[in-house]
XYZ file of N, CA and C in Angstrom:
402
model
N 0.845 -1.174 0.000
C 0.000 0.000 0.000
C 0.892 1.239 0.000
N 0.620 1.938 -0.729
C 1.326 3.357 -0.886
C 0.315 4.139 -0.301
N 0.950 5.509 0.590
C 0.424 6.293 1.011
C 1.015 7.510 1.523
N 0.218 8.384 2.252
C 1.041 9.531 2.315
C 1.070 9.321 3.632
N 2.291 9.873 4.426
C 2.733 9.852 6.100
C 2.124 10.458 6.868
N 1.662 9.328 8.314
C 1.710 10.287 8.893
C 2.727 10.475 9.936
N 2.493 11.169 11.591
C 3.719 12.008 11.914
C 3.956 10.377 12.267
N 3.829 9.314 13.006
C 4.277 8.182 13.309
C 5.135 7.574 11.926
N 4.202 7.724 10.744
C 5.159 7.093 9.570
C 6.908 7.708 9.597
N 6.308 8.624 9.756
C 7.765 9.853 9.801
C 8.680 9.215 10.234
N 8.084 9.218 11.912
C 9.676 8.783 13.155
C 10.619 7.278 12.180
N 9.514 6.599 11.453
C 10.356 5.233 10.854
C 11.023 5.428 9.891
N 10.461 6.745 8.736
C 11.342 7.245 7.879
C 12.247 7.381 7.977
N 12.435 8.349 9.109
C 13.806 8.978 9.667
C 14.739 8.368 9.549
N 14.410 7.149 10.254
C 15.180 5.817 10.891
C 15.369 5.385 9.370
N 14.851 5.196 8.348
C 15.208 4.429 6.960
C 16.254 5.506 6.479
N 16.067 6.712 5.988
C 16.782 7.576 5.562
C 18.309 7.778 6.312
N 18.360 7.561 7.782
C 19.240 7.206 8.162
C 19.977 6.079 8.058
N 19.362 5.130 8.080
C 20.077 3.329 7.508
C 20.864 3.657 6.027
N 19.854 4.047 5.310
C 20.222 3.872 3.943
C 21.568 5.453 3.507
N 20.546 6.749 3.609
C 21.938 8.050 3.383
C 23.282 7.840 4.225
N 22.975 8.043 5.680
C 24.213 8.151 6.401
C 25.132 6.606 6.646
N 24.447 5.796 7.109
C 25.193 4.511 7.582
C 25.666 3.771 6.445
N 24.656 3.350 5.132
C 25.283 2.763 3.690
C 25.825 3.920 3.227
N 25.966 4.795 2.704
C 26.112 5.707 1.670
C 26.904 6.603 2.374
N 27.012 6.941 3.475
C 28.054 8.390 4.133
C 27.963 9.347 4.314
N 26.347 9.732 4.003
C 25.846 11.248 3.674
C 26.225 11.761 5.045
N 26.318 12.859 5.724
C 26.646 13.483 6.722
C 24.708 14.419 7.156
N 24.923 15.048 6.386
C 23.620 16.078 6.063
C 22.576 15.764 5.252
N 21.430 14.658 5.695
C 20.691 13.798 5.514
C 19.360 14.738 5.185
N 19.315 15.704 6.593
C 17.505 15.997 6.958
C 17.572 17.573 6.635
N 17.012 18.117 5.654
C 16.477 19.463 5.393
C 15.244 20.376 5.821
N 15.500 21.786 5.238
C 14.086 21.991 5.349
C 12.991 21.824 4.358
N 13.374 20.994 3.350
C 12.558 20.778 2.595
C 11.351 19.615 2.596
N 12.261 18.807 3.958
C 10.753 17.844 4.745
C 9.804 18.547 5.281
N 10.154 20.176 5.642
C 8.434 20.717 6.582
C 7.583 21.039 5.072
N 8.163 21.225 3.872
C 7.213 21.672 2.854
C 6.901 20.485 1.611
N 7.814 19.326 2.265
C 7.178 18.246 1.155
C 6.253 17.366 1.513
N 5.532 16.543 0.036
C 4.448 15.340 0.613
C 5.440 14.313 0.757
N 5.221 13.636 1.506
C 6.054 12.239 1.683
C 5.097 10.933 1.511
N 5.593 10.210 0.587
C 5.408 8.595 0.244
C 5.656 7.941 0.685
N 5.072 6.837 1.197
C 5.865 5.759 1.455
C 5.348 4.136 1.051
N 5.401 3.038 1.155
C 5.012 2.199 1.321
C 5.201 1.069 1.502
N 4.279 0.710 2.199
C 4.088 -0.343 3.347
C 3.732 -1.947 2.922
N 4.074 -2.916 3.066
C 3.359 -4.226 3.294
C 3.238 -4.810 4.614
N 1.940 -5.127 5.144
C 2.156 -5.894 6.324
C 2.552 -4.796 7.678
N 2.043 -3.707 7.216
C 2.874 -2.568 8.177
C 4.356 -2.190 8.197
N 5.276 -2.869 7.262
C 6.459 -2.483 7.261
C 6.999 -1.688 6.557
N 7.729 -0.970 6.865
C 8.054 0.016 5.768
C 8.807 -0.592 4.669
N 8.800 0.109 3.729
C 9.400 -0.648 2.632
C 10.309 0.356 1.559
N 9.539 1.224 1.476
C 10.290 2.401 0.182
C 9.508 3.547 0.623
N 10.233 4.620 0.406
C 10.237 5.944 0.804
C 10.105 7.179 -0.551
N 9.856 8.005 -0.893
C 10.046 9.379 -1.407
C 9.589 10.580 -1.308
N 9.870 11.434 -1.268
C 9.036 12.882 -1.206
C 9.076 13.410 -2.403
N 8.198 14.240 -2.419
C 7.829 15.368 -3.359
C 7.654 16.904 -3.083
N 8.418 17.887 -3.895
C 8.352 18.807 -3.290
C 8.042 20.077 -4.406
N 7.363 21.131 -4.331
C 7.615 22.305 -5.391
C 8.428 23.382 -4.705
N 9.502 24.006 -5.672
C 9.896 24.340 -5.509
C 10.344 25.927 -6.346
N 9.888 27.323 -6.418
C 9.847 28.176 -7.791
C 9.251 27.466 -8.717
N 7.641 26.785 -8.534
C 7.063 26.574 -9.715
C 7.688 25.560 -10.255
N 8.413 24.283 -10.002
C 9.416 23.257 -10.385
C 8.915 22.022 -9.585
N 8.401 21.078 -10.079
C 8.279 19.270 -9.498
C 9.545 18.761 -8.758
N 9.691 18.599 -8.161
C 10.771 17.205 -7.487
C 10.109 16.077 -6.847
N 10.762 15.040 -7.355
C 11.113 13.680 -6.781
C 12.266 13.778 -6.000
N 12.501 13.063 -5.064
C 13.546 12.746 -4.377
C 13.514 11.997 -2.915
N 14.630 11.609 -2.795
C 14.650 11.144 -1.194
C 14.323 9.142 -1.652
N 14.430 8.871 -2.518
C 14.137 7.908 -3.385
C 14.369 6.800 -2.092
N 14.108 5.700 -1.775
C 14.990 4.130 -0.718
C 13.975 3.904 -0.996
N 14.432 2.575 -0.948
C 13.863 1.133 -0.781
C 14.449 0.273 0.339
N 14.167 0.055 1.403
C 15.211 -0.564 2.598
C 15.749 -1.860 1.662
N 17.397 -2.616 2.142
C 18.136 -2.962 2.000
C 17.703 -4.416 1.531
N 16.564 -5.253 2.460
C 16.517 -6.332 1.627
C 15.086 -6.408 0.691
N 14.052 -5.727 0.902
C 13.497 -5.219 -0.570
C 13.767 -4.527 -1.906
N 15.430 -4.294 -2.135
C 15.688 -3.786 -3.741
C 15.867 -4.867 -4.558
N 15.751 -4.803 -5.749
C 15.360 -5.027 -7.087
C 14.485 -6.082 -6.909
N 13.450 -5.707 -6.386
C 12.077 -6.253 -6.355
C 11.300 -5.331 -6.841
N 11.163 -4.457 -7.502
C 10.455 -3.688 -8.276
C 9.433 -2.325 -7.546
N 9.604 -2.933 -5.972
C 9.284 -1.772 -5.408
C 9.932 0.194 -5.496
N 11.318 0.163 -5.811
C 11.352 1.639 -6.274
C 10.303 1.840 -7.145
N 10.034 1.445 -8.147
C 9.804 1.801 -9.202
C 8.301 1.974 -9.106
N 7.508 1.166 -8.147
C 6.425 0.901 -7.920
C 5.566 2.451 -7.065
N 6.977 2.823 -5.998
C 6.531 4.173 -5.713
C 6.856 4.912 -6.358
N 7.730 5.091 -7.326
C 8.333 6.083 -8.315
C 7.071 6.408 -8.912
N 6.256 5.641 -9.641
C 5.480 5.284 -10.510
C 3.676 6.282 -9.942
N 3.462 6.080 -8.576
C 2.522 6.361 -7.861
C 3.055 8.041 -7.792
N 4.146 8.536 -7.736
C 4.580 9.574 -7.026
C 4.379 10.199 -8.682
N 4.645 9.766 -9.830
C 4.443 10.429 -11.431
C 2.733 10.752 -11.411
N 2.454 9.627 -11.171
C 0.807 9.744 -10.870
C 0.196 10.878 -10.705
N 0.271 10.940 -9.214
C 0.118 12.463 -8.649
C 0.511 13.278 -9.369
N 1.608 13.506 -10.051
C 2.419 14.723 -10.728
C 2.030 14.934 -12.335
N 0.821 14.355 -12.753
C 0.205 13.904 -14.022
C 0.113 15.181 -14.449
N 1.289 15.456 -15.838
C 0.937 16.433 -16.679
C 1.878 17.673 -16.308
N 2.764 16.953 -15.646
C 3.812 18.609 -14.883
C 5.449 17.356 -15.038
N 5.836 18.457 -15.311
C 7.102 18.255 -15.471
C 8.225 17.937 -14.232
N 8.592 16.983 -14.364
C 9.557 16.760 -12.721
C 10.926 16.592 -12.747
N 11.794 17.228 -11.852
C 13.300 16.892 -12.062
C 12.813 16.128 -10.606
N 14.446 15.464 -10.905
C 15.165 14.449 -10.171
C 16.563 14.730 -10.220
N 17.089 15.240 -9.121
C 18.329 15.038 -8.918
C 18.954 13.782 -8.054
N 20.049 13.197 -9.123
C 20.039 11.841 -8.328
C 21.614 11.591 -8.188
N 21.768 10.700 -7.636
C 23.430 10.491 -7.291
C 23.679 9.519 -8.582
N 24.709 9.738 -9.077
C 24.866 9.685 -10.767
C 25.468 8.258 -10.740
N 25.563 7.364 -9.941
C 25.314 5.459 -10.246
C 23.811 5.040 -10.075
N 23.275 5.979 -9.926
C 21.636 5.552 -9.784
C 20.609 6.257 -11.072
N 21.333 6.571 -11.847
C 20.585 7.593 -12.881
C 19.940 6.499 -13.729
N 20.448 5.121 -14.228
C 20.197 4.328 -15.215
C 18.331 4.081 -14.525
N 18.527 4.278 -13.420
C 17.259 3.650 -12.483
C 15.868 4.598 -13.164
N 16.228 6.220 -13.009
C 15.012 7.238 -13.682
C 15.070 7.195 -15.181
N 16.259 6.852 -15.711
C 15.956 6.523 -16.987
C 15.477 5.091 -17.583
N 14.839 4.414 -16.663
C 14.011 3.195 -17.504
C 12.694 3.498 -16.946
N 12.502 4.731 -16.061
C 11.527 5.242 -15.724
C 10.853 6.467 -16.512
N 11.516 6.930 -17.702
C 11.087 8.200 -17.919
C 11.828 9.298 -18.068
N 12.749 9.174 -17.087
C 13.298 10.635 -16.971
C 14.274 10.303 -18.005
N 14.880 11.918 -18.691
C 15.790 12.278 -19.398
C 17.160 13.164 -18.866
N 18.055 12.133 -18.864
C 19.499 12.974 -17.850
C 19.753 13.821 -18.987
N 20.338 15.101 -17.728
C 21.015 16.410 -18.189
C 21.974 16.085 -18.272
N 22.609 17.751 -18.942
C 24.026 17.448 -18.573
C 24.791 18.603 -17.385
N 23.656 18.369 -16.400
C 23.534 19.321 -15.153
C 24.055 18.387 -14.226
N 25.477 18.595 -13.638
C 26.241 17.774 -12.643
C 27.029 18.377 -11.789
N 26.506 17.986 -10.502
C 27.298 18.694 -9.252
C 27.886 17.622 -8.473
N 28.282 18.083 -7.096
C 28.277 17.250 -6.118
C 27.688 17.620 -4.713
N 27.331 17.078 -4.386
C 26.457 16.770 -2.825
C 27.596 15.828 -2.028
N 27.924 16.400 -0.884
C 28.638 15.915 -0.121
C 29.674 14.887 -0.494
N 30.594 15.901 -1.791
C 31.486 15.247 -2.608
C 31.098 13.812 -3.528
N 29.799 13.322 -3.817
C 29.030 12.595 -4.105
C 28.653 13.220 -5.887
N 29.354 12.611 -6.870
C 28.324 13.205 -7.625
C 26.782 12.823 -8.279
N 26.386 13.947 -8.118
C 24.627 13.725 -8.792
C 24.622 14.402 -10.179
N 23.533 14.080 -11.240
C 22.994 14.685 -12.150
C 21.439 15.115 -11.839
N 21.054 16.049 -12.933
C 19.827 16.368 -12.992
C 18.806 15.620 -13.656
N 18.006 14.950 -13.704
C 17.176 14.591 -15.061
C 15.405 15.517 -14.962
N 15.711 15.133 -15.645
C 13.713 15.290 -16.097
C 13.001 14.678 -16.720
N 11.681 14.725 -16.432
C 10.660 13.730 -17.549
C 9.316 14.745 -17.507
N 9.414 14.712 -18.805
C 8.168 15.478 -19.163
C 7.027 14.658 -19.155
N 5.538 14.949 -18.542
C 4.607 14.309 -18.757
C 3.899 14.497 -20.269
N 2.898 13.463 -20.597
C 2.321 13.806 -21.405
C 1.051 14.195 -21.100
């Protein structure tokens, strides 16, 4: 079941976003202020959490982001499954995704179209993509 959080979903988020950014991955600077102004996704089987994303506008601009799937549910098709629910909602608007650039192949069998907009995030590099709706 996909759905939107509530403040209890949150406290477990936290806890995922932490497993997966800081403890796998190294991120340092995990939690923004862009969680008090985004919707957050998540979903659940059986009550467990399973995959995570938010959505946020930003100057008139779509985002995806915040993308997990906890550690022993990936490539079971669940990213893609909330990816998919989170386009839904966003039917007919244009969305970037900034993503950490070994994970880009992932929005592009989804839709999105990589830039050639590349930074780094906590010495990490990401690209930009987008996918235009129809």
């Amino acid at each position: 079941m996909i759905k939107f959080t509530t403040k209890e979903d949150f406290s477990r988020i936290k806890k995922l976003r932490e497993e997966v950014f800081i403890k796998e991955q190294g991120f340092k600077n995990e939690f923004d202020d862009i969680d008090d102004i985004a919707t957050h996704l998540c979903l659940k089987e059986d009550d467990k959490l399973i995959a995570y994303l938010r959505i946020y506008k930003q100057e008139d601009k779509y985002f995806i982001g915040r993308v997990i799937v906890k550690r022993e549910y990936r490539n079971k098709g669940y990213g893609k499954k909330i990816l998919k629910e989170a386009l839904k909602r966003l039917k007919g608007r244009k969305v970037i995704n900034h993503s950490q650039f070994d994970k880009r192949e992932f929005y592009k069998k989804c839709g999105f179209i990589e830039t050639n907009i590349i930074d780094y995030d906590e010495s990490v590099k990401h690209v930009y993509l987008i996918r235009e709706e129809i």
